[in-house]
mmCIF file of C-alpha atoms in Angstrom:
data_model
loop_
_atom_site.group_PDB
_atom_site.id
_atom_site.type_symbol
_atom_site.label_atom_id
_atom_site.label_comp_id
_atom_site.label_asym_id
_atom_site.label_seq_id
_atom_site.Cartn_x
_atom_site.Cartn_y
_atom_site.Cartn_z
ATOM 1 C CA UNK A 1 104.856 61.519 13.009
ATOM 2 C CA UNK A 2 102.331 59.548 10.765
ATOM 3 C CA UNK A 3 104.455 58.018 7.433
ATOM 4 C CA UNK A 4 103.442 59.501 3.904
ATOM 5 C CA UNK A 5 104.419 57.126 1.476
ATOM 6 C CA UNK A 6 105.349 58.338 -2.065
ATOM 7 C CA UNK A 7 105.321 54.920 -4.498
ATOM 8 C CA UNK A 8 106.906 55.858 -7.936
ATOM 9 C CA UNK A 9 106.000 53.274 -10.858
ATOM 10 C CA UNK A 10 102.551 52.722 -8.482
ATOM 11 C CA UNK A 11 100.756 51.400 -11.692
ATOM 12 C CA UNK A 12 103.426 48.677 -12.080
ATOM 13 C CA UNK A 13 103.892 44.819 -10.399
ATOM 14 C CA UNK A 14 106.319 46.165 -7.563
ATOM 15 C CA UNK A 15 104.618 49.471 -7.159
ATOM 16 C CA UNK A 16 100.713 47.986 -7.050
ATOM 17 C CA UNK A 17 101.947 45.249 -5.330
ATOM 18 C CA UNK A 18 103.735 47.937 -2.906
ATOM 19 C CA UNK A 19 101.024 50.341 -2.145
ATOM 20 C CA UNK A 20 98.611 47.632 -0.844
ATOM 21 C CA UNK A 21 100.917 46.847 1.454
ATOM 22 C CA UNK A 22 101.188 50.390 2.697
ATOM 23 C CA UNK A 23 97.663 51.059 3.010
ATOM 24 C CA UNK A 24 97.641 47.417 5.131
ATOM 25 C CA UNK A 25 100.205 48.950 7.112
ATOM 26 C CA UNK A 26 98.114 52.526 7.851
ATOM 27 C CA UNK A 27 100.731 54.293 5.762
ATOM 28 C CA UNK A 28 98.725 57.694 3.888
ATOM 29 C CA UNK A 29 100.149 56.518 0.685
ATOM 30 C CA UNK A 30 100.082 58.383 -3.016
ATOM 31 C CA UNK A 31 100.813 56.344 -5.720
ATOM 32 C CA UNK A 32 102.751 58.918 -8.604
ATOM 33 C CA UNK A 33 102.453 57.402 -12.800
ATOM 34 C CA UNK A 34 101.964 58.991 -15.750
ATOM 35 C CA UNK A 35 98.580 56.986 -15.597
ATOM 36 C CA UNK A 36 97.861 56.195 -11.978
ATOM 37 C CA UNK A 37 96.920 53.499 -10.669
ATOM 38 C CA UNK A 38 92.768 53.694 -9.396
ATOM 39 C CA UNK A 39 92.328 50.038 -8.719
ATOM 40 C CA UNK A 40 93.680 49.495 -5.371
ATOM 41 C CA UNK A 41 91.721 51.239 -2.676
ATOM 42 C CA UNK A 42 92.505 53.681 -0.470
ATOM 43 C CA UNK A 43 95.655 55.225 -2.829
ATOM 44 C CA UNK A 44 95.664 59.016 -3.420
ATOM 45 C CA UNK A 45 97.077 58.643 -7.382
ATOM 46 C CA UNK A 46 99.635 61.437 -8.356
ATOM 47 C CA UNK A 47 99.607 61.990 -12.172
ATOM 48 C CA UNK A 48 103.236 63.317 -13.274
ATOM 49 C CA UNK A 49 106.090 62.779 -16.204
ATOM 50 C CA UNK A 50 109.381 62.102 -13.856
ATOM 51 C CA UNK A 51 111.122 63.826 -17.013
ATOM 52 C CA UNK A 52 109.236 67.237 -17.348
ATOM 53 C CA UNK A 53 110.532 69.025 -13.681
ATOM 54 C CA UNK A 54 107.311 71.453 -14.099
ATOM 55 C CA UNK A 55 105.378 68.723 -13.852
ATOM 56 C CA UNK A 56 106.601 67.399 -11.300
ATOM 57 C CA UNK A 57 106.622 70.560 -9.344
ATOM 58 C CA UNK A 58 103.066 70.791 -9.883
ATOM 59 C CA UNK A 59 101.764 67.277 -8.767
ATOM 60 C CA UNK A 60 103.771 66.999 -5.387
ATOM 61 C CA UNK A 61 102.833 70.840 -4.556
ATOM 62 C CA UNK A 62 100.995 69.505 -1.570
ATOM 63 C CA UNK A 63 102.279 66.497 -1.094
ATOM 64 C CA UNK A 64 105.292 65.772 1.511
ATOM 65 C CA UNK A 65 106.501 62.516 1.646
ATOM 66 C CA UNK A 66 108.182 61.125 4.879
ATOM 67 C CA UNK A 67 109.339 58.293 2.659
ATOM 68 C CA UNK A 68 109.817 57.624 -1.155
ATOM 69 C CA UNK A 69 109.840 54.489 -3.071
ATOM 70 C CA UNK A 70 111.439 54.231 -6.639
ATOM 71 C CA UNK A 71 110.124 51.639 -8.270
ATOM 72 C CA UNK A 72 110.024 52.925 -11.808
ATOM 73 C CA UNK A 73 112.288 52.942 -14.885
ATOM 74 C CA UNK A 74 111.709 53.314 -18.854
ATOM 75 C CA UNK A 75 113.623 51.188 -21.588
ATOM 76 C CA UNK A 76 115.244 53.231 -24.096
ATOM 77 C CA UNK A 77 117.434 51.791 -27.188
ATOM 78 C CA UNK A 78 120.880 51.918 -25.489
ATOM 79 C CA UNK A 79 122.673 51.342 -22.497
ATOM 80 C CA UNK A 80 123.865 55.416 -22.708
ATOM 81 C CA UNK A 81 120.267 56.167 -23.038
ATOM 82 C CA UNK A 82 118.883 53.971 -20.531
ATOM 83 C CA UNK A 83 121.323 55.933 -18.349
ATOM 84 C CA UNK A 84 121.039 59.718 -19.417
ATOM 85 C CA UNK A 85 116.737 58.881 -19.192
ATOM 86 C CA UNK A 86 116.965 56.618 -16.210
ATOM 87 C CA UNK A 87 118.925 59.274 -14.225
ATOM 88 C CA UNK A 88 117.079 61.841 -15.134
ATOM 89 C CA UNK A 89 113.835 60.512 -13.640
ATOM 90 C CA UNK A 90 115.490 59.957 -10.295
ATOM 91 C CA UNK A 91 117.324 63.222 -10.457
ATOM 92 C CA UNK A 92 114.165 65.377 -11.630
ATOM 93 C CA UNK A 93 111.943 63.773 -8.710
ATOM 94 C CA UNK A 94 114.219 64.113 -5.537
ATOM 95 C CA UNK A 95 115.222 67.849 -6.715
ATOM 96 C CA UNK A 96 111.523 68.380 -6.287
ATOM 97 C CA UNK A 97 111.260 66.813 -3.412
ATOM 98 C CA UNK A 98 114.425 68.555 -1.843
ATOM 99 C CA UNK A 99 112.704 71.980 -1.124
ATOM 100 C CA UNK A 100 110.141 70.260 1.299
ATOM 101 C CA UNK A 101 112.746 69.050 3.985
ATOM 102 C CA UNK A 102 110.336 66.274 4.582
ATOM 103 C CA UNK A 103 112.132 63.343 3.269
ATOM 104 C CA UNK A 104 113.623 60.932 6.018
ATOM 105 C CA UNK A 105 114.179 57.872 3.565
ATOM 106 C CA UNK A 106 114.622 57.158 -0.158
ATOM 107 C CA UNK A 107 114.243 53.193 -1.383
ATOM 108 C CA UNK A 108 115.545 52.602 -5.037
ATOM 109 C CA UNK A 109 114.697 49.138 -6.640
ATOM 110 C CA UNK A 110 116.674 47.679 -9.355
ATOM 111 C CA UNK A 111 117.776 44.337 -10.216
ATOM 112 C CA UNK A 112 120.284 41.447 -10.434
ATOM 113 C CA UNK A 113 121.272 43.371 -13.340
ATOM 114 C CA UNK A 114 123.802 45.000 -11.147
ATOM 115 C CA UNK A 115 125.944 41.993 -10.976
ATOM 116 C CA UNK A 116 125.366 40.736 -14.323
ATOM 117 C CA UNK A 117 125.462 44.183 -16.787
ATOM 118 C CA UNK A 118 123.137 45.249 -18.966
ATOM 119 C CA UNK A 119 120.317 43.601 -20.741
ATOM 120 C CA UNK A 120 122.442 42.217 -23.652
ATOM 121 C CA UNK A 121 125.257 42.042 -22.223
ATOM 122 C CA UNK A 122 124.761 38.660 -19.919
ATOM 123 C CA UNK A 123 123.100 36.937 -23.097
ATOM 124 C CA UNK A 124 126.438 36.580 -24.794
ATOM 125 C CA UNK A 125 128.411 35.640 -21.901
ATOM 126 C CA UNK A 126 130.834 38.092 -21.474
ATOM 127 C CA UNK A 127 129.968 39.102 -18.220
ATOM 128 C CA UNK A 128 129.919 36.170 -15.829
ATOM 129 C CA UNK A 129 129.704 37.021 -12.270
ATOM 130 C CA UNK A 130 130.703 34.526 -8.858
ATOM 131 C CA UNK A 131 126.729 33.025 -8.108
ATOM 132 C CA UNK A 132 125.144 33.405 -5.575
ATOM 133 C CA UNK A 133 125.504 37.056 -6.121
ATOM 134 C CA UNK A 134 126.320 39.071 -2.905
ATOM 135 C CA UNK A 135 126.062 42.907 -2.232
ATOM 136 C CA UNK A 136 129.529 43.718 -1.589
ATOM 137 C CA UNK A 137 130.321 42.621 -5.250
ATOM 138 C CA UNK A 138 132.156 45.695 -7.101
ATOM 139 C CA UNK A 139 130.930 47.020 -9.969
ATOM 140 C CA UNK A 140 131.522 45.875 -13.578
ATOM 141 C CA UNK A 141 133.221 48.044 -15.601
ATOM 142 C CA UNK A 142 130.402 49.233 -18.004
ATOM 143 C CA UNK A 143 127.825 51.133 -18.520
ATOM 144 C CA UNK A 144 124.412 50.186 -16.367
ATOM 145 C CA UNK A 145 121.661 52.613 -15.220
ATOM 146 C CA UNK A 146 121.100 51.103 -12.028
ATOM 147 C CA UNK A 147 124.540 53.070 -10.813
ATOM 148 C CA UNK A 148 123.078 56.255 -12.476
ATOM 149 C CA UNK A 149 119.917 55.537 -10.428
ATOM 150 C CA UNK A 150 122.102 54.513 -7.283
ATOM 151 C CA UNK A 151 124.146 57.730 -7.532
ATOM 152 C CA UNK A 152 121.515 60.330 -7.445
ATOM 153 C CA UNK A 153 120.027 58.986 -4.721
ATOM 154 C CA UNK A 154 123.456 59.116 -2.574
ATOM 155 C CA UNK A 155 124.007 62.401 -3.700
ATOM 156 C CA UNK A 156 120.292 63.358 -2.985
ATOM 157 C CA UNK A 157 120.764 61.936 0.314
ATOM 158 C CA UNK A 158 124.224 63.641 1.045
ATOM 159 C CA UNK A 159 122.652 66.745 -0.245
ATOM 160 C CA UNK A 160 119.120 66.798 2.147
ATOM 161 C CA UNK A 161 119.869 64.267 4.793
ATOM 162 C CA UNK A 162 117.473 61.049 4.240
ATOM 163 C CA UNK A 163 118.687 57.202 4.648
ATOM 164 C CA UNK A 164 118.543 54.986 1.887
ATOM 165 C CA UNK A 165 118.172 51.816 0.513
ATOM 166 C CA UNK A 166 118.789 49.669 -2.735
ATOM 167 C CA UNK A 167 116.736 46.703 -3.366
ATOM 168 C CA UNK A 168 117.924 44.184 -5.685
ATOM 169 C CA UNK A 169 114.836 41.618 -6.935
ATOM 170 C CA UNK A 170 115.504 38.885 -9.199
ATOM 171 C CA UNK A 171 113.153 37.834 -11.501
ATOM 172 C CA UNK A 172 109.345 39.812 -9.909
ATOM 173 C CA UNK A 173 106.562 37.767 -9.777
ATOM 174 C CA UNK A 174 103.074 39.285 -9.620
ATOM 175 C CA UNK A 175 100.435 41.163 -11.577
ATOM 176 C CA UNK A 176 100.312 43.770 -13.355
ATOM 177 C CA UNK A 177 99.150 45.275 -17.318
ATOM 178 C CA UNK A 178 101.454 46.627 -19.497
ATOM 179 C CA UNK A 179 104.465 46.283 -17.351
ATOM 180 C CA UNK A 180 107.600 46.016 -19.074
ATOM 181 C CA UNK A 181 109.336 42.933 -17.406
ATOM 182 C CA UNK A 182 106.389 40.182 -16.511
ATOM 183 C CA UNK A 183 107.600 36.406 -16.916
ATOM 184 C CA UNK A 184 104.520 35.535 -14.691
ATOM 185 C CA UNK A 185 102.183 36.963 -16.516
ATOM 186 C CA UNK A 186 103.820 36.043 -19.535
ATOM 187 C CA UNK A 187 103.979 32.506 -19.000
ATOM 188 C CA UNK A 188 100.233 32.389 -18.017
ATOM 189 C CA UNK A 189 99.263 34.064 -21.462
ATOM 190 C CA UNK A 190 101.923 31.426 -23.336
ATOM 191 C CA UNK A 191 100.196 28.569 -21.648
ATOM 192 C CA UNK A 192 96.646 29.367 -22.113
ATOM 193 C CA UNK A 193 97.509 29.791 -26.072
ATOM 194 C CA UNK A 194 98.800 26.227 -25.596
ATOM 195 C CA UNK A 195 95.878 24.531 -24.319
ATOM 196 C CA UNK A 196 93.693 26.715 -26.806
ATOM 197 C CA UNK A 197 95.494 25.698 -29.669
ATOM 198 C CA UNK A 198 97.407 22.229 -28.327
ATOM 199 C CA UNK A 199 100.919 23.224 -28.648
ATOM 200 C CA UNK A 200 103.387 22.070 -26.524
ATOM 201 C CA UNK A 201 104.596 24.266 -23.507
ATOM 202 C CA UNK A 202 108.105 24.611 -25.189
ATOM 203 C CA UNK A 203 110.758 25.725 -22.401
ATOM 204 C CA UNK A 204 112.559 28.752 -24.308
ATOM 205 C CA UNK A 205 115.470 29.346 -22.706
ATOM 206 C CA UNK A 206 119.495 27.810 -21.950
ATOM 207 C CA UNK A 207 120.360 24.249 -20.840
ATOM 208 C CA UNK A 208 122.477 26.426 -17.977
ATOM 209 C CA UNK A 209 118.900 27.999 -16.754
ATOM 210 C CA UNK A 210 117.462 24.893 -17.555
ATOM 211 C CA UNK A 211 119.287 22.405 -15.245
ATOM 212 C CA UNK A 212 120.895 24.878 -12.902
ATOM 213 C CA UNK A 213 119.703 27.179 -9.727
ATOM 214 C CA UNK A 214 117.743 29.756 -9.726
ATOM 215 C CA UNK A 215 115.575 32.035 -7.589
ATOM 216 C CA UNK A 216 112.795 34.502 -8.260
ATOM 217 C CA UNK A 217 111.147 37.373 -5.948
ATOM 218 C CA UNK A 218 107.630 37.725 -5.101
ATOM 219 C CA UNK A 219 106.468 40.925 -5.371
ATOM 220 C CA UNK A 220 104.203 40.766 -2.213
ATOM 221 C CA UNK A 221 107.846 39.496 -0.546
ATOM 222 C CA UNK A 222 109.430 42.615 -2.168
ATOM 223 C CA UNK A 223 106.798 45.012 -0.810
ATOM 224 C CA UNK A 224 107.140 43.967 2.653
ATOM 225 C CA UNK A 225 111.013 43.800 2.291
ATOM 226 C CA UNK A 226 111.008 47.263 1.113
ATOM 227 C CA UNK A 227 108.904 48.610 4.307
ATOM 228 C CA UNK A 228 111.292 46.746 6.514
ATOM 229 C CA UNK A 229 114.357 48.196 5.249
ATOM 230 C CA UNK A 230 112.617 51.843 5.305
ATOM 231 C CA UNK A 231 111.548 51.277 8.764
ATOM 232 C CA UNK A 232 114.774 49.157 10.479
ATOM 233 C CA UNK A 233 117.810 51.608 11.382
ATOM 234 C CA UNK A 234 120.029 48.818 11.097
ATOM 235 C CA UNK A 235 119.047 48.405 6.967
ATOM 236 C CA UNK A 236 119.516 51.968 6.313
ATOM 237 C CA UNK A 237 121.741 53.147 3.957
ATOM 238 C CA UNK A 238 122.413 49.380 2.944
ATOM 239 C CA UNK A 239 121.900 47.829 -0.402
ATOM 240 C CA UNK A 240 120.437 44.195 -0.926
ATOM 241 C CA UNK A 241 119.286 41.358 -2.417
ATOM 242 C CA UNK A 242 116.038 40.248 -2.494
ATOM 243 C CA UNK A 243 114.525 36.769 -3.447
ATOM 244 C CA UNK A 244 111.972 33.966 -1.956
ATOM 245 C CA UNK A 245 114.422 32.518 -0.062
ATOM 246 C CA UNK A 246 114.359 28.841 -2.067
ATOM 247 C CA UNK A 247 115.696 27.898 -4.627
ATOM 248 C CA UNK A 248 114.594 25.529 -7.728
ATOM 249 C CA UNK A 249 115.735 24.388 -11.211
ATOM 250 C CA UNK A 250 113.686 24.923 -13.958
ATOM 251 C CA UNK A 251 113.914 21.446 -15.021
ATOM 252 C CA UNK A 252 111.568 20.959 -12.004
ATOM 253 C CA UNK A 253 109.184 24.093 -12.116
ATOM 254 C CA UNK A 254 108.360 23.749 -15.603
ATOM 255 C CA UNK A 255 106.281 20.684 -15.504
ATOM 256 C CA UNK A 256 104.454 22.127 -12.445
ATOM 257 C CA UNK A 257 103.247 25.085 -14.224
ATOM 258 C CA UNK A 258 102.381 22.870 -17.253
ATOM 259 C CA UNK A 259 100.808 20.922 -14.745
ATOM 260 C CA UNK A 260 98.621 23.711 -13.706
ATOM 261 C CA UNK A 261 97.078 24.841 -16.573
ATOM 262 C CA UNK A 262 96.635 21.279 -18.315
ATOM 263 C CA UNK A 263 98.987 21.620 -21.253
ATOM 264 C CA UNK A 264 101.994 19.128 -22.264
ATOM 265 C CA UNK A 265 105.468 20.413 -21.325
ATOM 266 C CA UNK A 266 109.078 20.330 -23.505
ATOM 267 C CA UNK A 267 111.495 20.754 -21.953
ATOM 268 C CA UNK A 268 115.064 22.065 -22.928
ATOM 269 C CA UNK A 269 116.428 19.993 -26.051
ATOM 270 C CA UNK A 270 119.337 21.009 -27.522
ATOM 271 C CA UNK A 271 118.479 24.586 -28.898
ATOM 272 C CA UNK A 272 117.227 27.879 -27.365
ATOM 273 C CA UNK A 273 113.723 28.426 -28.613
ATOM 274 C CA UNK A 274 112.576 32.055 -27.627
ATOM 275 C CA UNK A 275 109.241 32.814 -26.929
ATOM 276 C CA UNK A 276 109.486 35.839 -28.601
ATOM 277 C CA UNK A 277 109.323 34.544 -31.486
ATOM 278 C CA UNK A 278 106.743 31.293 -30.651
ATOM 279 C CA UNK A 279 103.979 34.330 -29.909
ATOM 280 C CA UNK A 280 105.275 37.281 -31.817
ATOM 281 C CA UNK A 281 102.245 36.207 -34.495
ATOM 282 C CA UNK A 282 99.751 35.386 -31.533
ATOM 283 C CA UNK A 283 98.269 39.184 -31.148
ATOM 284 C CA UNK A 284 94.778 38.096 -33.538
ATOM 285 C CA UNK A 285 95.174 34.638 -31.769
ATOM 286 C CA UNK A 286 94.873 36.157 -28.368
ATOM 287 C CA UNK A 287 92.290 38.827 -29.005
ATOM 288 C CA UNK A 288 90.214 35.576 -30.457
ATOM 289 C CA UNK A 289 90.566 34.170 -26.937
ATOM 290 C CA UNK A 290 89.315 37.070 -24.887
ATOM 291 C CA UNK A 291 86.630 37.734 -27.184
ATOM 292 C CA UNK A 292 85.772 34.079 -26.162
ATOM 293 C CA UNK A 293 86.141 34.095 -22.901
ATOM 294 C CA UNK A 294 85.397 37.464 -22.202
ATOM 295 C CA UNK A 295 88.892 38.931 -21.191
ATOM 296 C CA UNK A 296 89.413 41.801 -19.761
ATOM 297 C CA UNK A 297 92.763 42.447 -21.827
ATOM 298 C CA UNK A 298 93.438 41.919 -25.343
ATOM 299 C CA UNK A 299 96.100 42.977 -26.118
ATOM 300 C CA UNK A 300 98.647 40.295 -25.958
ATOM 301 C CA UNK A 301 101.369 43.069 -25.737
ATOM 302 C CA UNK A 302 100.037 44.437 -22.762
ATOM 303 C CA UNK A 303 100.022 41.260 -20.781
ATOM 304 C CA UNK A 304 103.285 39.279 -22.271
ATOM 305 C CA UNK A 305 106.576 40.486 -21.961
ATOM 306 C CA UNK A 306 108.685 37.976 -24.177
ATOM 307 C CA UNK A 307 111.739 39.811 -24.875
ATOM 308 C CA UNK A 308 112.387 40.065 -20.960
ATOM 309 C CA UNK A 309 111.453 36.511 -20.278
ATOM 310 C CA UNK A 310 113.572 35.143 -22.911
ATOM 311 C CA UNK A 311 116.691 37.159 -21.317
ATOM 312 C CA UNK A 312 115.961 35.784 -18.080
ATOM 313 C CA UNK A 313 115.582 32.094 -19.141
ATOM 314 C CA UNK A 314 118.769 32.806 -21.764
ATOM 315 C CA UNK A 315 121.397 33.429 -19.420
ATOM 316 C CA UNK A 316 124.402 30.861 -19.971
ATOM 317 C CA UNK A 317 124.642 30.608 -16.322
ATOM 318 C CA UNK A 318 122.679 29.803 -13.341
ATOM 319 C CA UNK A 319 122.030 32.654 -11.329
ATOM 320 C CA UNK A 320 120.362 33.115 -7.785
ATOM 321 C CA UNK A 321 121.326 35.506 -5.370
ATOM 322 C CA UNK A 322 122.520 35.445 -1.687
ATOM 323 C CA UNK A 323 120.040 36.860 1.302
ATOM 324 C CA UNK A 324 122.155 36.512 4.607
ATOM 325 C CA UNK A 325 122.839 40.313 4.979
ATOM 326 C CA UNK A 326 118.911 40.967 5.005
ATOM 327 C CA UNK A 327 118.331 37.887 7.477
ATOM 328 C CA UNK A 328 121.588 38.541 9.482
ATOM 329 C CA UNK A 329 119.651 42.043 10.236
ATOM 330 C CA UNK A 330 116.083 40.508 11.082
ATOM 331 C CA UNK A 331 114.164 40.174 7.920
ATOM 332 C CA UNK A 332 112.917 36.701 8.089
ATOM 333 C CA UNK A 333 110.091 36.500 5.185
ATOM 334 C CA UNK A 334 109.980 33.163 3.050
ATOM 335 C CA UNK A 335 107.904 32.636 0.182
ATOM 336 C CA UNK A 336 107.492 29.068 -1.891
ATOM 337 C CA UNK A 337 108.411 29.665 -5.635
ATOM 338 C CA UNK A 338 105.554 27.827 -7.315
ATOM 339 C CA UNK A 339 103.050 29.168 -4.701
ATOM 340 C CA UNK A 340 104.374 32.580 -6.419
ATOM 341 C CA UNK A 341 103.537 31.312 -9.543
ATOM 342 C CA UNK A 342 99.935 29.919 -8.307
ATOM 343 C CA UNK A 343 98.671 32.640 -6.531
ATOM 344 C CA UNK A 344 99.617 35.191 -9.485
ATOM 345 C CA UNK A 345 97.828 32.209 -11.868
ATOM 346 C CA UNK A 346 94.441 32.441 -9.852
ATOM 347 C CA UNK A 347 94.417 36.188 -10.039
ATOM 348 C CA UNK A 348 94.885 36.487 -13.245
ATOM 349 C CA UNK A 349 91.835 34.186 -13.949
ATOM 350 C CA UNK A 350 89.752 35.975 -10.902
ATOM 351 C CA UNK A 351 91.126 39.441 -12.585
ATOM 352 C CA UNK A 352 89.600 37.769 -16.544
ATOM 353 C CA UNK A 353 92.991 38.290 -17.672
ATOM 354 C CA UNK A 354 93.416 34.629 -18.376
ATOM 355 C CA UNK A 355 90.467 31.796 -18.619
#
């Protein structure tokens, strides 16, 4: 039986990012958004609001997915929200799903998040996990949406039959506009206002990030991860981590990406300086720069994603998470951290989203 690949969130970094390696692959592969994604070739776009059922019941009509990929979430105020909407979405898409009897396996993406809490909640310390971060870590004790998310896919699954998986990125690298968590992109966009205007690439975030571990995930490493697991009967019905497989401090990648685009690097001294703040009166600066350069995007809001960056690069601990369940069962992928970084950097500029 030929896979059909549904990719929800196919307009974001993990769901573009995703589909192309599908269509590589020969999967027949729809890519579902409120505004679909028309720029990779080859993907049959599925225009629906995972929170209106009637909608959803009338895109995926003819449409019956041997496997499903949940990439997608929305950011609401609170925690309790985040949960009630984020649940929701799942819920809503694999009831319309269910009638089909097509579904063989379900893949969920979330996020280190589910060893370190909420958004806010890491920032101010209370809730410091054992690093490296394994799967078989409980809970916390507090609200999070990835276990609403994680919940209605097991009782999806108990309910129709399919496997499953959970994928747990760190920190994804690659492209994409107007996605809600992009410290790539973000980056690129700070330094390029650095070299226009000769500021200093100012490191934002804790001495703990600064000078301790960390790891990120490629989101080409991601996509193939998540057709492995989908496609491996020993990774069904598993959860995992997901990262490059290296790890590197800050301390040391900061100057190489400062490095790359020509600009002067600071690094951490003494205080937290968010770049939320360094670029939150940047919008006329940046729409100055495309004009210039003739930039496909300008909007500086639809490229940088501060708030999430500085949360990342805030954390008062180092964090990086362990792989040996996915490489005990046969996924061997490796991917160099600042090649991540360099590869996303040159399409960005071959893309005119950066100079």
């Amino acid at each position: 039986m030929k896979e059909i690949a549904l990719v929800v969130g196919a307009s974001g970094i993990i769901g573009s990012n995703l589909c192309q390696e599908l269509l590589a692959n020969g999967w027949t592969t729809y890519g579902l958004a409120r505004n679909p994604n028309s720029d990779v070739a080859g993907l049959r776009p599925v225009a629906a609001d995972l929170l209106d059922p009637a909608s959803l019941q009338t895109a995926l009509a003819d449409i019956q997915p041997t496997h499903v990929f949940i990439t997608s979430w929305m950011r609401n105020e609170t925690e309790v929200e985040n949960i009630r909407v984020n649940g929701s979405m799942v819920r809503n898409l694999l009831a319309a799903l269910s009638p089909k009897k097509s579904v063989q396996h379900v893949a969920l993406v979330t996020g280190l998040k589910h060893y370190l809490g909420p958004f806010e909640a890491y920032v101010s310390g209370g809730f410091l996990p054992i690093t490296p971060v394994r799967e078989e870590h409980p809970r916390l004790d507090i609200d999070n949406f990835y276990y609403a998310q994680e919940d209605e896919v097991y009782a999806a699954a108990t309910r129709d039959g399919f496997t499953w998986s959970v994928h747990r990125p760190h920190s994804v690298i690659g492209k994409a506009v107007g996605n809600q968590m992009n410290m790539g992109t973000t980056l690129a966009v700070y330094a390029t206002i650095c070299k226009e205007t000769g500021r200093r690439f100012q490191y934002p975030g804790s001495e703990a990030q600064w000078n301790g571990l960390c790891d990120v995930t490629d989101a080409r490493l991601l996509a193939k991860h998540l057709v492995w697991a989908s496609t491996t009967d020993a990774a069904r019905n598993e959860a995992f981590n997901v990262v490059n497989g290296d790890v590197f401090r800050w301390s040391w990648l900061w100057q190489r990406l400062a490095d790359w685009f020509g600009v002067e690097a600071a690094g951490f001294d003494g205080t937290i300086r968010p770049l939320e703040a360094e670029i939150a009166n940047d919008g006329a600066l940046w729409r100055g720069i495309a004009e210039r350069y003739n930039l496909a995007e300008p909007d500086l809001n639809r490229l940088a994603s501060a708030w999430h960056t500085d949360l990342d690069l805030g954390r008062p601990i180092e964090v990086m998470a362990d792989m040996s369940k996915s490489r005990k069962l046969g996924f061997t992928v490796y991917q160099p951290t600042d090649e991540s970084f360099f590869d996303l950097f040159e399409q960005l500029r071959a893309d005119r989203l950066i100079p």
